[in-house]
Tab-separated table of C-alpha atoms in Angstrom:
chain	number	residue	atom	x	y	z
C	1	UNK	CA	89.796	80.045	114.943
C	2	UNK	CA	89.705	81.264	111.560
C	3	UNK	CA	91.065	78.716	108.943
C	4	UNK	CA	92.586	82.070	106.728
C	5	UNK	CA	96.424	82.567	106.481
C	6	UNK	CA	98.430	85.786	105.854
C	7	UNK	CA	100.528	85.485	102.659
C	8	UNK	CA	103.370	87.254	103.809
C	9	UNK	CA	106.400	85.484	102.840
C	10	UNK	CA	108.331	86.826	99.883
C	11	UNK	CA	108.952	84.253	97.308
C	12	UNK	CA	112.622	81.862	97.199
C	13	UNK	CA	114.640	82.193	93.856
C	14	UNK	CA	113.170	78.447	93.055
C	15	UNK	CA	109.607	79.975	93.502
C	16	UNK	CA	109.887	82.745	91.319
C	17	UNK	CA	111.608	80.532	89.011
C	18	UNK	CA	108.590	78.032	88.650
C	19	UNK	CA	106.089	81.319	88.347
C	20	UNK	CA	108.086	82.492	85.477
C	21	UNK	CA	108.362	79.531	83.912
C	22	UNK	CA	104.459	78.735	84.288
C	23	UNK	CA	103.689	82.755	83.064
C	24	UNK	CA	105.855	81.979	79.845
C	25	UNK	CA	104.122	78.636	79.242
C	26	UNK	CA	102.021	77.261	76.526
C	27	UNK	CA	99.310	77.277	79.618
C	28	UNK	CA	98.780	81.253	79.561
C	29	UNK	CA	97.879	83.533	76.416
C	30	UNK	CA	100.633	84.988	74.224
C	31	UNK	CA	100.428	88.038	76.051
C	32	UNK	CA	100.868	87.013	80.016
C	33	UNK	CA	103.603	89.054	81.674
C	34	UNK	CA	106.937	87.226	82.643
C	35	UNK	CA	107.629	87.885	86.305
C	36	UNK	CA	109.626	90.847	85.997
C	37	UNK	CA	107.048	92.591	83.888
C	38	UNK	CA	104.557	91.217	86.963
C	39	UNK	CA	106.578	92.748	89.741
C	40	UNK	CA	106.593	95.835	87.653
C	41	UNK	CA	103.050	96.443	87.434
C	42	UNK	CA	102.486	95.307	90.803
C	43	UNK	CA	104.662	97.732	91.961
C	44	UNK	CA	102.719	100.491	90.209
C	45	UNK	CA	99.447	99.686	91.119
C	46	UNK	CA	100.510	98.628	94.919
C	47	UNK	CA	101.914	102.364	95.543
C	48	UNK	CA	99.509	104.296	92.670
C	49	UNK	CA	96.798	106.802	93.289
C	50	UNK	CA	93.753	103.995	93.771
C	51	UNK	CA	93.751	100.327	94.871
C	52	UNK	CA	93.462	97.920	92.292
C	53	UNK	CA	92.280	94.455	93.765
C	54	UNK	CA	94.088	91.154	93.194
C	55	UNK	CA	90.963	89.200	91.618
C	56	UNK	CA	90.892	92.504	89.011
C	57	UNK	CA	94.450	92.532	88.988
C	58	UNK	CA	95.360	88.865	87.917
C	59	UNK	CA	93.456	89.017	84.673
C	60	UNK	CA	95.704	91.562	83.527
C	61	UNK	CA	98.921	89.243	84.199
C	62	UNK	CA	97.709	86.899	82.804
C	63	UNK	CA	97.080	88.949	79.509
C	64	UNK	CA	98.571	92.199	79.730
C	65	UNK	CA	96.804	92.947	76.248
C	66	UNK	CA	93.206	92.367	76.951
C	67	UNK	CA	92.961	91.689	80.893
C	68	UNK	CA	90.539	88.682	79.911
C	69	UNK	CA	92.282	85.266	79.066
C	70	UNK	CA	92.597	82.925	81.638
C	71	UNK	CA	95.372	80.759	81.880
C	72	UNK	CA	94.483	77.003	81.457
C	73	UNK	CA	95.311	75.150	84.668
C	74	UNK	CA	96.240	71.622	84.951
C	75	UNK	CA	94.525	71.592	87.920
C	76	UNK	CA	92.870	73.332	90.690
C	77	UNK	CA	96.030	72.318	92.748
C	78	UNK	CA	98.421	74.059	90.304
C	79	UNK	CA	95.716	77.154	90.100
C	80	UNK	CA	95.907	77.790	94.123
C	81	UNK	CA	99.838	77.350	93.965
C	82	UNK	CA	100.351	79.999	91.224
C	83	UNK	CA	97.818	82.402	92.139
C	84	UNK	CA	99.162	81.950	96.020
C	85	UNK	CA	102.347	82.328	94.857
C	86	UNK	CA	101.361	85.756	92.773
C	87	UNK	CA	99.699	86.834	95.626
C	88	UNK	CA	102.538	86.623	97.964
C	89	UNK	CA	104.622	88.309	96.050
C	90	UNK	CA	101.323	91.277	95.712
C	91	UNK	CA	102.057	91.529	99.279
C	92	UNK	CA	106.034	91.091	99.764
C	93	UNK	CA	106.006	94.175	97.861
C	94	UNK	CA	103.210	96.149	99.767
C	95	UNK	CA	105.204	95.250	102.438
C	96	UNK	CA	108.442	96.246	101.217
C	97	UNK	CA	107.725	99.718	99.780
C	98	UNK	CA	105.185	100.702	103.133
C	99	UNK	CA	107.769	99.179	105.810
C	100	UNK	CA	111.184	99.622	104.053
C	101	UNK	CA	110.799	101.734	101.023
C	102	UNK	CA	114.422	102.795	101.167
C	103	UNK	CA	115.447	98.623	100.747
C	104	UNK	CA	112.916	98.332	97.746
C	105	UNK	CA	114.585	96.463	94.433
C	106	UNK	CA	112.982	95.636	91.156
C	107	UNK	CA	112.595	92.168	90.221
C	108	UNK	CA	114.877	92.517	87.332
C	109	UNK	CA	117.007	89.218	85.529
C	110	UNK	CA	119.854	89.727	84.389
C	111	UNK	CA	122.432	89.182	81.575
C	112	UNK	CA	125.701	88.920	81.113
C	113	UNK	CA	127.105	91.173	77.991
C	114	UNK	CA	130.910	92.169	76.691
C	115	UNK	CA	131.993	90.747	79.863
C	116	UNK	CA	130.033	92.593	82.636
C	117	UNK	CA	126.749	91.784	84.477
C	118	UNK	CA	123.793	94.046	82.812
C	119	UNK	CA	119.838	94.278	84.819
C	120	UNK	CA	117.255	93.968	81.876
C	121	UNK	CA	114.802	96.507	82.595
C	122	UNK	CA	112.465	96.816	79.479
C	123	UNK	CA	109.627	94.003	81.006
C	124	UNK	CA	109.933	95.778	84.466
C	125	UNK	CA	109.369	99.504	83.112
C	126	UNK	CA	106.000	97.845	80.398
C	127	UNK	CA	104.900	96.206	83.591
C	128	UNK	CA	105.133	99.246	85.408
C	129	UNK	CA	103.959	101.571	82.762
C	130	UNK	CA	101.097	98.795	82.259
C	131	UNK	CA	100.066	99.668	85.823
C	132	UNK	CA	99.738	103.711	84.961
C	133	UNK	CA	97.760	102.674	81.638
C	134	UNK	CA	94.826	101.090	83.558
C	135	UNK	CA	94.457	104.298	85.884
C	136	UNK	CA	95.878	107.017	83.292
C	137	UNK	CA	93.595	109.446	84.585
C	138	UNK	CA	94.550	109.553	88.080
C	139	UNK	CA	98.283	109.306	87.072
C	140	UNK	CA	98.049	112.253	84.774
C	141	UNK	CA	99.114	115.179	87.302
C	142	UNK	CA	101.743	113.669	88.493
C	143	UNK	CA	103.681	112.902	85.772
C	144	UNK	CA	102.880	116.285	84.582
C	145	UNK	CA	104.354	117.608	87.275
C	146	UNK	CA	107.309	115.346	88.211
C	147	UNK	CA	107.820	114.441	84.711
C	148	UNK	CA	111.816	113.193	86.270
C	149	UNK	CA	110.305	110.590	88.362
C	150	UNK	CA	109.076	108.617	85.263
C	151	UNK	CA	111.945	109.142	82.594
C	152	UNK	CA	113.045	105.748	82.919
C	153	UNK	CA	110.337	103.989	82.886
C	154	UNK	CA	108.624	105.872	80.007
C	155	UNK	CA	112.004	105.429	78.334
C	156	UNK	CA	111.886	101.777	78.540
C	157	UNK	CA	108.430	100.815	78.867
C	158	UNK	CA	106.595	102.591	76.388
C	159	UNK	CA	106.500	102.776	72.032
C	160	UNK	CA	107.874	106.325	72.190
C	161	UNK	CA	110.578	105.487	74.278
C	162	UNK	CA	111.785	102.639	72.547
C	163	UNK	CA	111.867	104.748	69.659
C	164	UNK	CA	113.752	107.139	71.221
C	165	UNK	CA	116.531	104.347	72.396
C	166	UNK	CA	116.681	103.403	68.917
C	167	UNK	CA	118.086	106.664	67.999
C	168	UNK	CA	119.981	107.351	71.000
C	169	UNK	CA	122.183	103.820	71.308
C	170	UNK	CA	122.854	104.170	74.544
C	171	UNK	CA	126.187	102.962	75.958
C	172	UNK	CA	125.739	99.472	78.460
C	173	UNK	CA	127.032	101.859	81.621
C	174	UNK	CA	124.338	104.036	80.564
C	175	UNK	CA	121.777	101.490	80.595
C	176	UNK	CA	122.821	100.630	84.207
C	177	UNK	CA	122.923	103.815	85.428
C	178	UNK	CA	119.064	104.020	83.872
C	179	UNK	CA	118.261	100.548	85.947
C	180	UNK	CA	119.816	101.703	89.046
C	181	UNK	CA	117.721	104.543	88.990
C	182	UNK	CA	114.235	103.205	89.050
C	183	UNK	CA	114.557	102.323	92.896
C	184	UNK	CA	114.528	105.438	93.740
C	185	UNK	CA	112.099	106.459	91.448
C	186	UNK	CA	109.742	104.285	92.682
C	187	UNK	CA	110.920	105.518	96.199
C	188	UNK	CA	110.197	108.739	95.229
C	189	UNK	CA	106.603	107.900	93.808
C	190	UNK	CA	105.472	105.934	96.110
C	191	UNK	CA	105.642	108.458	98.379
C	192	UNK	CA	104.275	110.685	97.071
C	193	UNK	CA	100.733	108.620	96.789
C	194	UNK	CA	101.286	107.339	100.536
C	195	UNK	CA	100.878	110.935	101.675
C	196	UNK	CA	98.084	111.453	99.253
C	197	UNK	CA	96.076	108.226	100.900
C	198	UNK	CA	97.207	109.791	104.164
C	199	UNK	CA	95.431	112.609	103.838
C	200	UNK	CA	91.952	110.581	102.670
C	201	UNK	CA	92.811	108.338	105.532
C	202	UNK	CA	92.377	111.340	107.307
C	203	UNK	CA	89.428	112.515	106.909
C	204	UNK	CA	88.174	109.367	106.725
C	205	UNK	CA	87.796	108.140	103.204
C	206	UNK	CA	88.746	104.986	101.285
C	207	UNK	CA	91.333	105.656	98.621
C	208	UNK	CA	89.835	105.059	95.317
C	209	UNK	CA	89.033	101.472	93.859
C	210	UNK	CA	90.230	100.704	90.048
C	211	UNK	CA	87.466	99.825	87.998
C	212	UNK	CA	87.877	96.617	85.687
C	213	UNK	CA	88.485	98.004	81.976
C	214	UNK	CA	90.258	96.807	78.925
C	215	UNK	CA	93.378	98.681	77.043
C	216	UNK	CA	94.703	97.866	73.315
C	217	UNK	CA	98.558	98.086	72.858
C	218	UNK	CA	98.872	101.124	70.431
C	219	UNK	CA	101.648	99.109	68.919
C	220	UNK	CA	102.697	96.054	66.968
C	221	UNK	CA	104.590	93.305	69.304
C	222	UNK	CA	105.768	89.865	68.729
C	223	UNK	CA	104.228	87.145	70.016
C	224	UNK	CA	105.950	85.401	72.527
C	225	UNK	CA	105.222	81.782	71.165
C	226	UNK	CA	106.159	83.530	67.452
C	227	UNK	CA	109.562	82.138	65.933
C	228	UNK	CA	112.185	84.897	67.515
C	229	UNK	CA	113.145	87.442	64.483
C	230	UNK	CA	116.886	86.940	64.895
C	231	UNK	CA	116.593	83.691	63.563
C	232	UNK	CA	117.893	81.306	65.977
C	233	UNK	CA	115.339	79.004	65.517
C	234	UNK	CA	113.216	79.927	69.103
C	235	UNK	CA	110.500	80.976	70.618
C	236	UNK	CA	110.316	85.104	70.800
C	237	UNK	CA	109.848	84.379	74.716
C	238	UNK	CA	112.736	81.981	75.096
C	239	UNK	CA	115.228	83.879	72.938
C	240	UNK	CA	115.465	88.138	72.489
C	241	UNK	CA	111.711	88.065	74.364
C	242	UNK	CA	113.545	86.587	77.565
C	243	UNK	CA	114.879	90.674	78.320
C	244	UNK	CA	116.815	91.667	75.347
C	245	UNK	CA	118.862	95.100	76.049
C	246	UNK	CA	118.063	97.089	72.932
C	247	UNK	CA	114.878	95.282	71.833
C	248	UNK	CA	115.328	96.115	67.767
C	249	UNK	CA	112.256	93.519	66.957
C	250	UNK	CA	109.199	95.080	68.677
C	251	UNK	CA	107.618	96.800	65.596
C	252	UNK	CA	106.975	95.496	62.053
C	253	UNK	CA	105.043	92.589	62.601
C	254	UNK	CA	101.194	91.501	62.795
C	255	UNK	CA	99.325	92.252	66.488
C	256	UNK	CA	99.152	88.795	68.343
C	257	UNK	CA	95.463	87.020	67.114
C	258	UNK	CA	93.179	87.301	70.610
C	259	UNK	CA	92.497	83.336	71.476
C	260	UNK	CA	89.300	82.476	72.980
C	261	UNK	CA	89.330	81.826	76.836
C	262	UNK	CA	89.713	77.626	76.684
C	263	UNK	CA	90.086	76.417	79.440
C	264	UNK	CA	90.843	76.754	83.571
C	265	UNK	CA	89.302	78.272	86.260
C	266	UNK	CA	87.233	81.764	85.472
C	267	UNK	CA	87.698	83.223	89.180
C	268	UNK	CA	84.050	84.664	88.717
C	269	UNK	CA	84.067	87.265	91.053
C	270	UNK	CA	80.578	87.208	93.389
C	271	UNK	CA	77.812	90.245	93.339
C	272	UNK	CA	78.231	89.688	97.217
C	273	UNK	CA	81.681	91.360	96.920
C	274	UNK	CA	81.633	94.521	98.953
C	275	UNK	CA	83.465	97.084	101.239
C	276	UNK	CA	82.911	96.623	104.825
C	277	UNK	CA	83.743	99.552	107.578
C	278	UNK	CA	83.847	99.101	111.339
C	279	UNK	CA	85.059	101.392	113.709
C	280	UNK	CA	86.659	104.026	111.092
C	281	UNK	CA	88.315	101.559	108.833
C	282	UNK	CA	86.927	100.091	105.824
C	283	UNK	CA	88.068	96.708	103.634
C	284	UNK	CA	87.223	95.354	100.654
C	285	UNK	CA	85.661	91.148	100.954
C	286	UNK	CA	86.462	89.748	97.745
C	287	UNK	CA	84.350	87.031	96.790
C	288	UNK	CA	85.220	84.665	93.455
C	289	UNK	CA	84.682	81.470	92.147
C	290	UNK	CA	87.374	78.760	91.636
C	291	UNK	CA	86.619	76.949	88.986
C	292	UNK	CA	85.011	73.963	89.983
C	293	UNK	CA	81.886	75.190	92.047
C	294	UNK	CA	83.128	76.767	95.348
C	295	UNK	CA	84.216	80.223	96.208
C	296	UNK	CA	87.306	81.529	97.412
C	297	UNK	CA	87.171	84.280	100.274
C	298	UNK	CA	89.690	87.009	100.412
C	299	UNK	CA	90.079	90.046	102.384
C	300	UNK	CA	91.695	93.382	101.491
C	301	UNK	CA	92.722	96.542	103.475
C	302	UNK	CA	93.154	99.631	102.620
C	303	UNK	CA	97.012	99.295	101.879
C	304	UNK	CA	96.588	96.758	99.380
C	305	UNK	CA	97.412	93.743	102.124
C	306	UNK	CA	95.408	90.630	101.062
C	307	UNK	CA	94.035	87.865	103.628
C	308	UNK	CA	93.448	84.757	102.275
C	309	UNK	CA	90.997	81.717	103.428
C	310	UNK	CA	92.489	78.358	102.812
C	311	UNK	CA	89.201	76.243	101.976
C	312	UNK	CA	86.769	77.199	99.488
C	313	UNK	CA	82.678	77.909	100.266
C	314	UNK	CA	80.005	75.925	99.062
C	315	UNK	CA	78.156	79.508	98.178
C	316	UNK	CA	79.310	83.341	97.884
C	317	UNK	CA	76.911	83.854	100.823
C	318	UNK	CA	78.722	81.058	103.195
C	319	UNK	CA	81.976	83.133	102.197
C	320	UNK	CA	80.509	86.410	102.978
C	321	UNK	CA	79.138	85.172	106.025
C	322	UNK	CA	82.583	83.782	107.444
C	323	UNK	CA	83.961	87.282	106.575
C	324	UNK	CA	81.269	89.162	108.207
C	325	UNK	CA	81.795	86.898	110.993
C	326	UNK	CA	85.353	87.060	111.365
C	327	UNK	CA	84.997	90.660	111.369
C	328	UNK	CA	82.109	91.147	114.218
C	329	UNK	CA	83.591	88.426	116.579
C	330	UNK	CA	87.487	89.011	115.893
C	331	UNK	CA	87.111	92.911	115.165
C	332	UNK	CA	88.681	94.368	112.168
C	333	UNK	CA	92.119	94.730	112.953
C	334	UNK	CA	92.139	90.743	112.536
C	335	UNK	CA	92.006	91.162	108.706
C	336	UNK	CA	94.380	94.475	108.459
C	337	UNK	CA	98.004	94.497	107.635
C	338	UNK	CA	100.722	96.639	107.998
C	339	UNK	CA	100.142	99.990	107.394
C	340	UNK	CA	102.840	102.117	105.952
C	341	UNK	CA	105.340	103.698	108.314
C	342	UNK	CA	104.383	107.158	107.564
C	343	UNK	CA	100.765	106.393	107.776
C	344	UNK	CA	98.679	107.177	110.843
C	345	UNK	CA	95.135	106.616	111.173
C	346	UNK	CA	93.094	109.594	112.755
């Protein structure tokens, strides 16, 4: 028996808690994502045009700017628990938007503001938005063409359109009407690449694989371990930086210095890394080191659903071995997920 386990349980309120608190830590570059940003841009790249695997895709939350700075781990301990816990949540929302798109909610905090109860929206929609940037390319047509679908999250997650809510001072039911929106949205988005991927599924391709690249932020921002602007005397990230409304301090002020990578584990992903098909259906095994000499086996289908192994290899080969082995002796469908509702294999 196979000593792998299926993260499939979404995260408790204390769990997300302790993952935001460790993403806005001294422990992660300036530029790490806070969760909301997180579930944002895991909920663009989990329902986008190509897959984007989660060894390529932590890098990126852990520095949204560059994609390179590894967070510096107390432990290896503490480095399975937060990446386990990240990794969950990749897959609560697979899960969500494939099985019960209609029930699908942003991980947004909120506020409470002259009174009444107000979903901060801005870190979601950059997170989001973030997800696009990486795989612009592929994105391009349809936000040309359903230019509706990403008014929002343009509006909220990108230089231009916090420009643009500058000038407009939009009432607070406004606002709310805006975060209400981006459910459906992303309903709306989502399935539009899910019938997409049905059709490659169909005649027997792979949907497309995001290749690891770097972006620069083509504005100014405030770091989050910077002294907040408004002059309370806090950190950026524990004051306005925590999900202000109306963000008035994101421009005017130096780009964040890039810090050299000091520290935890590098999650050095293996040459042996590959796509595997058997029996029409292909996944990608996801080889990477952890830090302290021994590799880390995951599994990925083609719906973004990750399978984890517990222990660690001694070598990238032992790992690719086990895989390969899993595979031939358990068949396939051992390592696959759920597929989306509307998606049937041909």
């Amino acid at each position: 028996m196979k000593d792998d386990v299926w993260l499939d349980q979404p995260l408790t309120d204390a769990e997300i808690e302790l993952l935001d608190d460790f993403l806005i830590s001294g422990a992660v570059h300036d530029d790490s994502m806070d969760v909301s940003m997180m579930d944002g841009f895991i909920t663009a790249v989990a329902s986008g045009p190509n897959m984007l695997m989660p060894s390529a895709m932590l890098p990126w939350i852990w520095d949204a700017e560059h994609g390179k700075n590894a967070p510096r781990f107390a432990s290896t301990s503490e480095a399975r628990r937060i990446t386990g816990l990240i990794l969950r949540h990749w897959n609560d929302v697979n899960d969500s938007l494939n099985q019960t798109p209609d029930a699908y909610e942003p991980l947004l905090p909120e506020r409470e503001v002259e009174g009444n109860t107000l979903s901060i929206i801005d870190e979601w929609c950059e997170g989001y938005c973030k997800g696009i940037e990486i795989d612009r390319e592929a994105w391009d047509p349809l936000i040309a063409s359903h230019p509706e679908w990403f008014t929002v999250i343009m509006l909220y997650g990108t230089p231009d359109g916090w420009a643009e809510l500058e000038r407009q001072r939009y009432s607070l039911e406004q606002h709310q009407a805006f975060a209400l929106s981006l459910a459906d949205s992303v309903s709306h988005i989502h399935q539009y690449w899910v019938g997409q991927r049905r059709q490659q599924i169909a005649r027997g391709e792979m949907p497309g694989v995001i290749a690891a690249s770097q972006s620069r932020r083509r504005e100014p921002k405030i770091g989050r371990n910077d002294p907040c602007p408004c002059g309370s005397g806090r950190k950026y990230k524990r004051c306005h930086g925590s999900g202000a409304v109306m963000d008035d301090f994101r421009s005017g002020f130096p780009p964040d210095p890039v810090e050299p990578d000091t520290g935890g584990p590098p999650f050095v992903l293996s040459s042996l890394s590959q796509r595997v098909a058997r029996d029409g259906t292909a996944v990608e095994i996801e080889i990477y080191e952890n830090g302290e000499g021994g590799w880390l086996l995951e599994i990925v289908d083609e719906f973004g659903n990750s399978t984890v192994w517990d222990k660690s290899f001694p070598t990238d080969h032992a790992a690719l071995a086990e895989a390969l082995k899993t595979i031939d002796t358990e068949g396939i469908a051992a390592v696959m997920g759920s597929a989306p509702a509307s998606a049937t294999k041909h």
